[in-house]
PDB file of C-alpha atoms and ligand atoms in Angstrom:
ATOM      1  CA  MET A   1       8.512   4.729  24.865  1.00 91.00           C
ATOM      2  CA  ILE A   2       8.578   1.241  22.424  1.00 97.00           C
ATOM      3  CA  GLU A   3      11.505   0.492  20.400  1.00 98.00           C
ATOM      4  CA  VAL A   4      12.014  -1.147  17.443  1.00 98.00           C
ATOM      5  CA  LYS A   5      15.180  -1.328  16.517  1.00 98.00           C
ATOM      6  CA  ASN A   6      16.399  -2.416  12.490  1.00 98.00           C
ATOM      7  CA  ILE A   7      13.532  -5.101  11.354  1.00 98.00           C
ATOM      8  CA  SER A   8      14.614  -6.635   8.387  1.00 98.00           C
ATOM      9  CA  LYS A   9      13.080 -10.006   7.007  1.00 98.00           C
ATOM     10  CA  LYS A  10      13.337 -11.162   2.868  1.00 97.00           C
ATOM     11  CA  PHE A  11      11.151 -13.953   1.374  1.00 97.00           C
ATOM     12  CA  ASN A  12      13.963 -15.923  -0.680  1.00 94.00           C
ATOM     13  CA  ASN A  13      15.835 -12.942  -2.496  1.00 92.00           C
ATOM     14  CA  ASN A  14      12.841 -10.960  -1.844  1.00 96.00           C
ATOM     15  CA  VAL A  15      13.705  -8.029   0.685  1.00 96.00           C
ATOM     16  CA  VAL A  16      10.679  -6.985   2.253  1.00 97.00           C
ATOM     17  CA  LEU A  17      11.623  -4.995   5.216  1.00 98.00           C
ATOM     18  CA  ASN A  18      14.996  -3.118   5.032  1.00 97.00           C
ATOM     19  CA  GLY A  19      16.734  -2.609   8.490  1.00 97.00           C
ATOM     20  CA  ILE A  20      13.952  -0.479   9.865  1.00 98.00           C
ATOM     21  CA  ASP A  21      14.125   1.732  12.826  1.00 98.00           C
ATOM     22  CA  LEU A  22      10.822   3.258  15.037  1.00 98.00           C
ATOM     23  CA  ASN A  23       9.949   4.755  18.098  1.00 97.00           C
ATOM     24  CA  ILE A  24       6.556   4.887  19.203  1.00 97.00           C
ATOM     25  CA  ASN A  25       5.312   7.030  22.432  1.00 97.00           C
ATOM     26  CA  LYS A  26       3.005   5.742  24.552  1.00 95.00           C
ATOM     27  CA  GLY A  27      -1.449   6.782  23.468  1.00 95.00           C
ATOM     28  CA  ASP A  28       0.077   7.149  20.158  1.00 97.00           C
ATOM     29  CA  VAL A  29      -1.947   6.063  17.050  1.00 97.00           C
ATOM     30  CA  VAL A  30       0.805   5.246  14.286  1.00 98.00           C
ATOM     31  CA  ALA A  31      -1.398   4.518  10.945  1.00 98.00           C
ATOM     32  CA  ILE A  32       1.372   2.314   8.645  1.00 98.00           C
ATOM     33  CA  ILE A  33       0.402   3.448   4.529  1.00 96.00           C
ATOM     34  CA  GLY A  34       1.651   2.182   1.270  1.00 94.00           C
ATOM     35  CA  PRO A  35       0.669   0.243  -1.257  1.00 93.00           C
ATOM     36  CA  SER A  36      -0.253  -3.285  -1.240  1.00 93.00           C
ATOM     37  CA  GLY A  37       3.431  -5.776  -0.912  1.00 94.00           C
ATOM     38  CA  THR A  38       4.703  -2.818   0.187  1.00 95.00           C
ATOM     39  CA  GLY A  39       5.382  -5.127   4.047  1.00 97.00           C
ATOM     40  CA  LYS A  40       3.167  -3.334   6.054  1.00 97.00           C
ATOM     41  CA  SER A  41       1.340  -6.703   7.266  1.00 97.00           C
ATOM     42  CA  THR A  42       4.902  -8.412   7.515  1.00 98.00           C
ATOM     43  CA  PHE A  43       6.523  -5.831   9.573  1.00 98.00           C
ATOM     44  CA  LEU A  44       3.590  -5.969  12.173  1.00 98.00           C
ATOM     45  CA  ARG A  45       4.608  -9.948  11.796  1.00 97.00           C
ATOM     46  CA  CYS A  46       7.275  -9.553  12.541  1.00 97.00           C
ATOM     47  CA  LEU A  47       6.759  -6.925  15.313  1.00 97.00           C
ATOM     48  CA  ASN A  48       4.842 -10.221  17.321  1.00 93.00           C
ATOM     49  CA  ARG A  49       7.208 -12.659  15.544  1.00 95.00           C
ATOM     50  CA  LEU A  50       4.203 -14.109  14.167  1.00 95.00           C
ATOM     51  CA  GLU A  51       7.420 -13.655  10.821  1.00 96.00           C
ATOM     52  CA  LYS A  52      10.676 -14.366  12.149  1.00 96.00           C
ATOM     53  CA  PRO A  53      12.914 -11.303  11.185  1.00 97.00           C
ATOM     54  CA  GLU A  54      16.331 -11.952  10.729  1.00 97.00           C
ATOM     55  CA  ASN A  55      17.738  -8.857  12.235  1.00 97.00           C
ATOM     56  CA  GLY A  56      16.052  -7.022  14.608  1.00 97.00           C
ATOM     57  CA  SER A  57      14.583  -6.356  18.032  1.00 97.00           C
ATOM     58  CA  ILE A  58      11.536  -4.552  19.856  1.00 98.00           C
ATOM     59  CA  THR A  59      12.068  -3.060  23.553  1.00 98.00           C
ATOM     60  CA  ILE A  60       8.440  -2.504  25.106  1.00 97.00           C
ATOM     61  CA  ASP A  61       8.940  -1.303  28.890  1.00 93.00           C
ATOM     62  CA  ASP A  62      12.117  -3.350  30.437  1.00 93.00           C
ATOM     63  CA  LEU A  63      11.382  -6.067  27.832  1.00 95.00           C
ATOM     64  CA  ASN A  64      13.884  -6.426  25.092  1.00 96.00           C
ATOM     65  CA  VAL A  65      13.189  -9.247  23.219  1.00 97.00           C
ATOM     66  CA  ASP A  66      15.843  -9.651  20.258  1.00 97.00           C
ATOM     67  CA  LEU A  67      13.438 -11.265  17.305  1.00 97.00           C
ATOM     68  CA  ALA A  68      15.635 -13.042  14.614  1.00 97.00           C
ATOM     69  CA  HIS A  69      17.595 -15.482  18.176  1.00 94.00           C
ATOM     70  CA  SER A  70      14.520 -15.067  20.182  1.00 86.00           C
ATOM     71  CA  ASP A  71      13.679 -18.402  23.204  1.00 89.00           C
ATOM     72  CA  LYS A  72      10.079 -19.128  24.269  1.00 91.00           C
ATOM     73  CA  LYS A  73      10.024 -17.820  27.120  1.00 93.00           C
ATOM     74  CA  SER A  74      10.591 -14.095  25.672  1.00 93.00           C
ATOM     75  CA  LEU A  75       8.083 -14.655  22.858  1.00 93.00           C
ATOM     76  CA  VAL A  76       5.466 -15.618  25.582  1.00 93.00           C
ATOM     77  CA  GLU A  77       6.599 -11.931  26.939  1.00 94.00           C
ATOM     78  CA  LEU A  78       6.128 -10.485  24.516  1.00 95.00           C
ATOM     79  CA  ARG A  79       2.380 -12.056  23.473  1.00 93.00           C
ATOM     80  CA  LYS A  80       1.283 -11.028  27.162  1.00 93.00           C
ATOM     81  CA  LYS A  81       2.355  -7.096  25.873  1.00 96.00           C
ATOM     82  CA  THR A  82       1.231  -7.086  22.274  1.00 96.00           C
ATOM     83  CA  SER A  83      -1.870  -8.031  20.377  1.00 96.00           C
ATOM     84  CA  MET A  84      -2.677  -8.445  16.754  1.00 96.00           C
ATOM     85  CA  VAL A  85      -6.170  -7.585  15.184  1.00 97.00           C
ATOM     86  CA  PHE A  86      -6.309  -9.159  11.463  1.00 96.00           C
ATOM     87  CA  GLN A  87      -7.767  -8.405   8.183  1.00 94.00           C
ATOM     88  CA  GLY A  88      -9.603 -11.486   7.863  1.00 94.00           C
ATOM     89  CA  PHE A  89     -10.820 -11.763  12.078  1.00 94.00           C
ATOM     90  CA  ASN A  90      -9.350 -15.133  12.763  1.00 95.00           C
ATOM     91  CA  LEU A  91     -11.187 -16.927  14.883  1.00 97.00           C
ATOM     92  CA  PHE A  92     -11.427 -20.069  16.648  1.00 97.00           C
ATOM     93  CA  SER A  93     -14.540 -21.128  15.108  1.00 97.00           C
ATOM     94  CA  LYS A  94     -15.711 -23.991  17.479  1.00 98.00           C
ATOM     95  CA  LYS A  95     -15.233 -21.034  20.248  1.00 98.00           C
ATOM     96  CA  THR A  96     -18.364 -18.528  21.168  1.00 98.00           C
ATOM     97  CA  ALA A  97     -17.812 -15.265  21.199  1.00 98.00           C
ATOM     98  CA  LEU A  98     -16.969 -15.840  25.465  1.00 98.00           C
ATOM     99  CA  GLU A  99     -14.852 -18.358  24.840  1.00 98.00           C
ATOM    100  CA  ASN A 100     -12.594 -16.636  22.230  1.00 98.00           C
ATOM    101  CA  VAL A 101     -11.823 -13.120  24.390  1.00 98.00           C
ATOM    102  CA  MET A 102     -11.059 -15.341  27.439  1.00 98.00           C
ATOM    103  CA  GLU A 103      -8.879 -17.759  25.330  1.00 96.00           C
ATOM    104  CA  GLY A 104      -5.447 -15.779  25.713  1.00 95.00           C
ATOM    105  CA  LEU A 105      -6.065 -14.989  29.100  1.00 96.00           C
ATOM    106  CA  ILE A 106      -6.176 -18.221  29.917  1.00 96.00           C
ATOM    107  CA  VAL A 107      -3.956 -20.171  27.935  1.00 94.00           C
ATOM    108  CA  VAL A 108      -0.917 -17.194  27.666  1.00 92.00           C
ATOM    109  CA  LYS A 109      -1.992 -14.959  31.084  1.00 93.00           C
ATOM    110  CA  LYS A 110      -2.330 -17.892  32.849  1.00 95.00           C
ATOM    111  CA  MET A 111      -5.782 -17.065  34.465  1.00 97.00           C
ATOM    112  CA  ASP A 112      -8.049 -18.759  36.427  1.00 97.00           C
ATOM    113  CA  LYS A 113     -11.249 -18.913  33.754  1.00 97.00           C
ATOM    114  CA  LYS A 114     -13.367 -17.083  36.348  1.00 98.00           C
ATOM    115  CA  LYS A 115     -11.031 -14.223  36.007  1.00 98.00           C
ATOM    116  CA  ALA A 116     -11.046 -14.726  32.449  1.00 98.00           C
ATOM    117  CA  GLU A 117     -14.649 -15.094  32.155  1.00 98.00           C
ATOM    118  CA  GLU A 118     -15.058 -11.957  34.053  1.00 98.00           C
ATOM    119  CA  ILE A 119     -12.583  -9.847  31.912  1.00 98.00           C
ATOM    120  CA  ALA A 120     -14.370 -11.349  28.601  1.00 98.00           C
ATOM    121  CA  ARG A 121     -17.982  -9.845  29.750  1.00 98.00           C
ATOM    122  CA  GLU A 122     -16.575  -6.941  30.740  1.00 97.00           C
ATOM    123  CA  GLN A 123     -14.544  -6.420  27.266  1.00 97.00           C
ATOM    124  CA  LEU A 124     -17.351  -8.279  24.729  1.00 97.00           C
ATOM    125  CA  LYS A 125     -19.598  -5.029  26.649  1.00 97.00           C
ATOM    126  CA  ASN A 126     -17.286  -2.540  25.817  1.00 95.00           C
ATOM    127  CA  VAL A 127     -17.386  -3.671  22.279  1.00 95.00           C
ATOM    128  CA  GLY A 128     -21.446  -3.946  22.667  1.00 95.00           C
ATOM    129  CA  LEU A 129     -21.750  -7.540  22.124  1.00 97.00           C
ATOM    130  CA  LEU A 130     -22.547  -8.266  25.856  1.00 97.00           C
ATOM    131  CA  GLU A 131     -25.345  -9.954  24.205  1.00 97.00           C
ATOM    132  CA  TRP A 132     -23.326 -12.552  21.633  1.00 98.00           C
ATOM    133  CA  ALA A 133     -21.419 -14.056  24.209  1.00 98.00           C
ATOM    134  CA  ASN A 134     -22.649 -17.411  23.528  1.00 98.00           C
ATOM    135  CA  HIS A 135     -22.465 -16.999  20.263  1.00 98.00           C
ATOM    136  CA  TYR A 136     -20.826 -18.938  17.960  1.00 98.00           C
ATOM    137  CA  PRO A 137     -18.589 -16.757  14.750  1.00 98.00           C
ATOM    138  CA  ALA A 138     -20.583 -18.506  11.684  1.00 97.00           C
ATOM    139  CA  HIS A 139     -23.609 -16.534  13.822  1.00 97.00           C
ATOM    140  CA  LEU A 140     -22.205 -13.476  13.957  1.00 97.00           C
ATOM    141  CA  SER A 141     -21.919 -10.493  11.408  1.00 96.00           C
ATOM    142  CA  GLY A 142     -18.234  -9.588   9.535  1.00 96.00           C
ATOM    143  CA  GLY A 143     -18.685  -6.416  12.075  1.00 96.00           C
ATOM    144  CA  GLN A 144     -19.553  -8.579  15.009  1.00 97.00           C
ATOM    145  CA  GLN A 145     -16.666 -10.780  14.844  1.00 97.00           C
ATOM    146  CA  GLN A 146     -14.237  -7.708  14.194  1.00 97.00           C
ATOM    147  CA  ARG A 147     -15.814  -6.179  17.352  1.00 97.00           C
ATOM    148  CA  VAL A 148     -15.181  -9.811  19.085  1.00 98.00           C
ATOM    149  CA  ALA A 149     -11.484  -9.604  17.766  1.00 98.00           C
ATOM    150  CA  ILE A 150     -10.572  -6.804  18.816  1.00 97.00           C
ATOM    151  CA  ALA A 151     -12.369  -7.122  22.459  1.00 97.00           C
ATOM    152  CA  ARG A 152      -9.992 -10.631  22.314  1.00 97.00           C
ATOM    153  CA  ALA A 153      -6.746  -8.394  22.042  1.00 97.00           C
ATOM    154  CA  LEU A 154      -8.219  -5.578  24.207  1.00 97.00           C
ATOM    155  CA  ALA A 155      -8.948  -8.263  26.669  1.00 97.00           C
ATOM    156  CA  MET A 156      -4.693  -8.945  27.423  1.00 96.00           C
ATOM    157  CA  GLU A 157      -4.711  -5.357  28.090  1.00 96.00           C
ATOM    158  CA  PRO A 158      -1.505  -4.699  25.512  1.00 97.00           C
ATOM    159  CA  GLU A 159       0.756  -2.471  25.989  1.00 97.00           C
ATOM    160  CA  LEU A 160       1.118  -2.263  21.961  1.00 97.00           C
ATOM    161  CA  LEU A 161      -1.852  -3.051  19.628  1.00 98.00           C
ATOM    162  CA  LEU A 162      -1.464  -4.207  16.373  1.00 98.00           C
ATOM    163  CA  LEU A 163      -3.754  -3.693  13.173  1.00 98.00           C
ATOM    164  CA  ASP A 164      -3.532  -5.626   9.755  1.00 97.00           C
ATOM    165  CA  GLU A 165      -6.297  -3.738   7.395  1.00 96.00           C
ATOM    166  CA  PRO A 166      -9.284  -4.639  10.056  1.00 96.00           C
ATOM    167  CA  THR A 167     -12.434  -3.357   8.000  1.00 95.00           C
ATOM    168  CA  SER A 168     -11.184  -4.622   4.525  1.00 93.00           C
ATOM    169  CA  ALA A 169     -12.378  -7.759   4.837  1.00 92.00           C
ATOM    170  CA  LEU A 170     -15.989  -5.742   5.667  1.00 93.00           C
ATOM    171  CA  ASP A 171     -19.154  -4.929   3.649  1.00 91.00           C
ATOM    172  CA  PRO A 172     -19.240  -1.500   3.107  1.00 91.00           C
ATOM    173  CA  GLU A 173     -21.885  -1.202   5.665  1.00 92.00           C
ATOM    174  CA  LEU A 174     -19.940  -2.672   8.682  1.00 93.00           C
ATOM    175  CA  VAL A 175     -17.086  -0.780   8.700  1.00 93.00           C
ATOM    176  CA  GLY A 176     -18.398   2.626  10.244  1.00 94.00           C
ATOM    177  CA  GLU A 177     -19.069  -0.177  13.874  1.00 94.00           C
ATOM    178  CA  VAL A 178     -15.467  -1.510  13.516  1.00 95.00           C
ATOM    179  CA  LEU A 179     -13.677   2.326  13.274  1.00 95.00           C
ATOM    180  CA  ASP A 180     -15.890   3.578  15.925  1.00 94.00           C
ATOM    181  CA  THR A 181     -14.656   0.224  18.225  1.00 95.00           C
ATOM    182  CA  ILE A 182     -11.014   0.654  17.258  1.00 96.00           C
ATOM    183  CA  LYS A 183     -11.786   4.915  17.839  1.00 95.00           C
ATOM    184  CA  LYS A 184     -12.766   4.513  21.423  1.00 95.00           C
ATOM    185  CA  ALA A 185     -10.088   1.918  22.079  1.00 95.00           C
ATOM    186  CA  ALA A 186      -7.936   4.760  20.908  1.00 95.00           C
ATOM    187  CA  ASN A 187      -9.877   7.679  22.848  1.00 95.00           C
ATOM    188  CA  GLU A 188      -9.178   5.043  26.074  1.00 94.00           C
ATOM    189  CA  GLY A 189      -5.041   5.767  25.448  1.00 95.00           C
ATOM    190  CA  TYR A 190      -3.663   1.894  23.854  1.00 96.00           C
ATOM    191  CA  THR A 191      -0.868   2.568  21.891  1.00 97.00           C
ATOM    192  CA  MET A 192      -1.650   1.457  18.139  1.00 97.00           C
ATOM    193  CA  LEU A 193       0.055   0.602  14.711  1.00 98.00           C
ATOM    194  CA  LEU A 194      -3.226   0.715  11.809  1.00 97.00           C
ATOM    195  CA  VAL A 195      -2.392  -0.621   8.939  1.00 97.00           C
ATOM    196  CA  SER A 196      -5.304   1.045   7.238  1.00 94.00           C
ATOM    197  CA  HIS A 197      -6.391   2.172   4.065  1.00 90.00           C
ATOM    198  CA  GLU A 198      -8.941   3.868   5.123  1.00 91.00           C
ATOM    199  CA  MET A 199      -7.807   7.739   4.421  1.00 91.00           C
ATOM    200  CA  ASN A 200     -10.283   9.385   6.151  1.00 90.00           C
ATOM    201  CA  PHE A 201     -10.335   7.151   9.300  1.00 92.00           C
ATOM    202  CA  VAL A 202      -6.543   7.651   9.590  1.00 94.00           C
ATOM    203  CA  LYS A 203      -6.560  11.884   9.235  1.00 92.00           C
ATOM    204  CA  ASN A 204      -9.213  11.822  12.071  1.00 91.00           C
ATOM    205  CA  VAL A 205      -7.966   9.127  14.359  1.00 93.00           C
ATOM    206  CA  ALA A 206      -4.321   8.414  14.048  1.00 96.00           C
ATOM    207  CA  THR A 207      -1.537  10.928  15.934  1.00 96.00           C
ATOM    208  CA  ARG A 208       1.619  10.275  13.462  1.00 97.00           C
ATOM    209  CA  VAL A 209       1.464   8.309   9.944  1.00 97.00           C
ATOM    210  CA  ILE A 210       4.546   6.741   8.370  1.00 97.00           C
ATOM    211  CA  PHE A 211       4.255   5.178   4.580  1.00 97.00           C
ATOM    212  CA  LEU A 212       5.940   2.440   3.861  1.00 96.00           C
ATOM    213  CA  GLU A 213       7.747   1.166   0.282  1.00 94.00           C
ATOM    214  CA  ASN A 214      11.084  -0.614  -0.919  1.00 91.00           C
ATOM    215  CA  GLY A 215      11.551  -2.329   2.397  1.00 94.00           C
ATOM    216  CA  LYS A 216      12.307   1.656   4.376  1.00 96.00           C
ATOM    217  CA  ILE A 217      10.319   4.380   5.924  1.00 97.00           C
ATOM    218  CA  ILE A 218       9.983   6.737   3.136  1.00 96.00           C
ATOM    219  CA  GLU A 219       7.642   9.677   5.533  1.00 96.00           C
ATOM    220  CA  ASP A 220       6.894   9.854   8.636  1.00 97.00           C
ATOM    221  CA  GLY A 221       4.762  12.651  10.205  1.00 96.00           C
ATOM    222  CA  PRO A 222       1.738  13.501  11.446  1.00 96.00           C
ATOM    223  CA  PRO A 223      -1.592  13.340   9.141  1.00 95.00           C
ATOM    224  CA  LYS A 224      -1.936  16.577   9.153  1.00 93.00           C
ATOM    225  CA  GLU A 225       1.790  16.799   7.656  1.00 94.00           C
ATOM    226  CA  VAL A 226       2.117  13.783   5.724  1.00 95.00           C
ATOM    227  CA  PHE A 227      -1.326  14.119   3.598  1.00 93.00           C
ATOM    228  CA  ASN A 228      -0.988  17.897   2.759  1.00 92.00           C
ATOM    229  CA  HIS A 229       2.088  18.243   2.335  1.00 93.00           C
ATOM    230  CA  PRO A 230       4.290  15.159   1.178  1.00 93.00           C
ATOM    231  CA  LYS A 231       7.784  15.660   1.327  1.00 92.00           C
ATOM    232  CA  SER A 232       8.427  12.937  -1.571  1.00 91.00           C
ATOM    233  CA  ASP A 233       7.147  12.967  -4.699  1.00 92.00           C
ATOM    234  CA  ARG A 234       6.312   8.578  -4.463  1.00 92.00           C
ATOM    235  CA  VAL A 235       3.779  10.046  -1.225  1.00 93.00           C
ATOM    236  CA  ARG A 236       2.161  12.639  -3.200  1.00 93.00           C
ATOM    237  CA  GLU A 237       1.372   9.795  -6.529  1.00 92.00           C
ATOM    238  CA  PHE A 238      -0.026   7.358  -4.495  1.00 92.00           C
ATOM    239  CA  PHE A 239      -1.722   9.971  -2.487  1.00 90.00           C
ATOM    240  CA  ALA A 240      -3.299  10.999  -5.999  1.00 88.00           C
ATOM    241  CA  LYS A 241      -3.779   7.833  -7.050  1.00 86.00           C
ATOM    242  CA  ILE A 242      -6.689   6.726  -3.930  1.00 82.00           C
ATOM    243  CA  ASN A 243      -8.233  10.624  -4.637  1.00 76.00           C
ATOM    244  CA  ARG A 244      -8.539   8.927  -8.671  1.00 69.00           C
ATOM    245  CA  MET A 245      -9.886   6.371  -7.107  1.00 63.00           C
ATOM    246  CA  VAL A 246     -12.314   7.890  -4.573  1.00 56.00           C
ATOM    247  CA  GLU A 247     -13.083  10.946  -7.426  1.00 55.00           C
ATOM    248  CA  PRO A 248     -13.635   9.296 -10.785  1.00 54.00           C
ATOM    249  CA  GLU A 249     -11.981  11.695 -13.090  1.00 54.00           C
ATOM    250  CA  TYR A 250     -14.400  11.617 -15.847  1.00 60.00           C
ATOM    251  CA  SER A 251     -18.244  10.570 -15.367  1.00 54.00           C
ATOM    252  CA  ILE A 252     -20.240   8.448 -17.699  1.00 55.00           C
TER     253      ILE A 252
HETATM  254  P1  ADP B 301       1.404  -5.809   2.837  1.00 77.23           P
HETATM  255  O1  ADP B 301       0.705  -5.754   3.108  1.00 77.23           O
HETATM  256  O2  ADP B 301       1.783  -3.939   2.224  1.00 77.23           O
HETATM  257  O3  ADP B 301       0.779  -5.904   1.328  1.00 77.23           O
HETATM  258  P2  ADP B 301       2.892  -8.135   2.637  1.00 77.23           P
HETATM  259  O4  ADP B 301       3.601  -7.640   3.644  1.00 77.23           O
HETATM  260  O5  ADP B 301       1.452  -8.521   3.178  1.00 77.23           O
HETATM  261  O6  ADP B 301       2.491  -6.583   2.300  1.00 77.23           O
HETATM  262  O7  ADP B 301       4.518  -8.707   1.827  1.00 77.23           O
HETATM  263  C1  ADP B 301       5.199  -7.924   1.613  1.00 77.23           C
HETATM  264  C2  ADP B 301       6.196  -8.683   0.462  1.00 77.23           C
HETATM  265  O8  ADP B 301       6.347  -9.784   1.602  1.00 77.23           O
HETATM  266  C3  ADP B 301       5.312  -9.348  -0.843  1.00 77.23           C
HETATM  267  O9  ADP B 301       6.236  -9.221  -1.886  1.00 77.23           O
HETATM  268  C4  ADP B 301       4.960 -10.762  -0.429  1.00 77.23           C
HETATM  269  O10 ADP B 301       4.524 -11.481  -2.022  1.00 77.23           O
HETATM  270  C5  ADP B 301       5.360 -11.675   0.447  1.00 77.23           C
HETATM  271  N1  ADP B 301       5.662 -12.210   1.590  1.00 77.23           N
HETATM  272  C6  ADP B 301       5.161 -11.987   1.929  1.00 77.23           C
HETATM  273  N2  ADP B 301       4.687 -12.901   2.863  1.00 77.23           N
HETATM  274  C7  ADP B 301       5.788 -14.587   2.519  1.00 77.23           C
HETATM  275  C8  ADP B 301       5.374 -15.555   2.771  1.00 77.23           C
HETATM  276  N3  ADP B 301       5.391 -15.854   3.236  1.00 77.23           N
HETATM  277  N4  ADP B 301       6.500 -16.282   2.108  1.00 77.23           N
HETATM  278  C9  ADP B 301       7.034 -15.339   0.643  1.00 77.23           C
HETATM  279  N5  ADP B 301       6.967 -14.233   0.868  1.00 77.23           N
HETATM  280  C10 ADP B 301       6.077 -13.386   0.857  1.00 77.23           C
HETATM  281 MG1   MG B 302      -1.545  -6.532   4.337  1.00 77.23          MG
END
């Protein structure tokens, strides 16, 4: 079990996360949904300490990290156990696909180059990009770049994979290949925390859905329950709005 306790984060006077607790079972795919600006990215970023919260801790296996006061050593340990996939891919532009996947293995896991390359090739093969190993990000499509980023994250064998809107920067025709890659990782048993607006994907792949608003989790349950019988009016409104965007009420 992964235990997240009492995460609080504000920017100046803007309280974004207001004491969030979350327990995640191993193998769960937890989708985080909620309106724009509600703190979904900030929450993920606090969990692997790209953002420093005022309060909060995370426990993964025997590692307990006080996120507000952690030392360098525990941050390195935290980053061995968590990896993040970003909306904008965040690959190193001057490194090839292969070198991008090798980087964390060498820098964080202190692996020797030969072993890192072996693992990186295996991971690129898993996302169907082995023949692109020596290409630079600029030569890859957005979908391919994101699959490299997923390979990079999985190469670390994270106990918790954080994905922040992994398909929202992609052209629509490239979304499917990235979602398929994420689904494959979910089926392999990776524990995930996924922010996504791809509601059909969330319905199909998530084992649990949480709704974040005003710094709190206001809904938490299996997808069927949250989508079909949300407890809060606010969540019902959110779905109604989204559905209006998908199916316009009028046509011309
Ligand atoms: P979401 O991912 O749900 O759209 P974010 O986590 O990006 O929301 O942002 C939550 C709130 O925190 C927003 O009001 C945003 O403006 C604010 N915020 C995020 N990052 C910063 C920052 N670095 N400095 C100041 N405000 C920030
Ligand atoms: Mg965001």
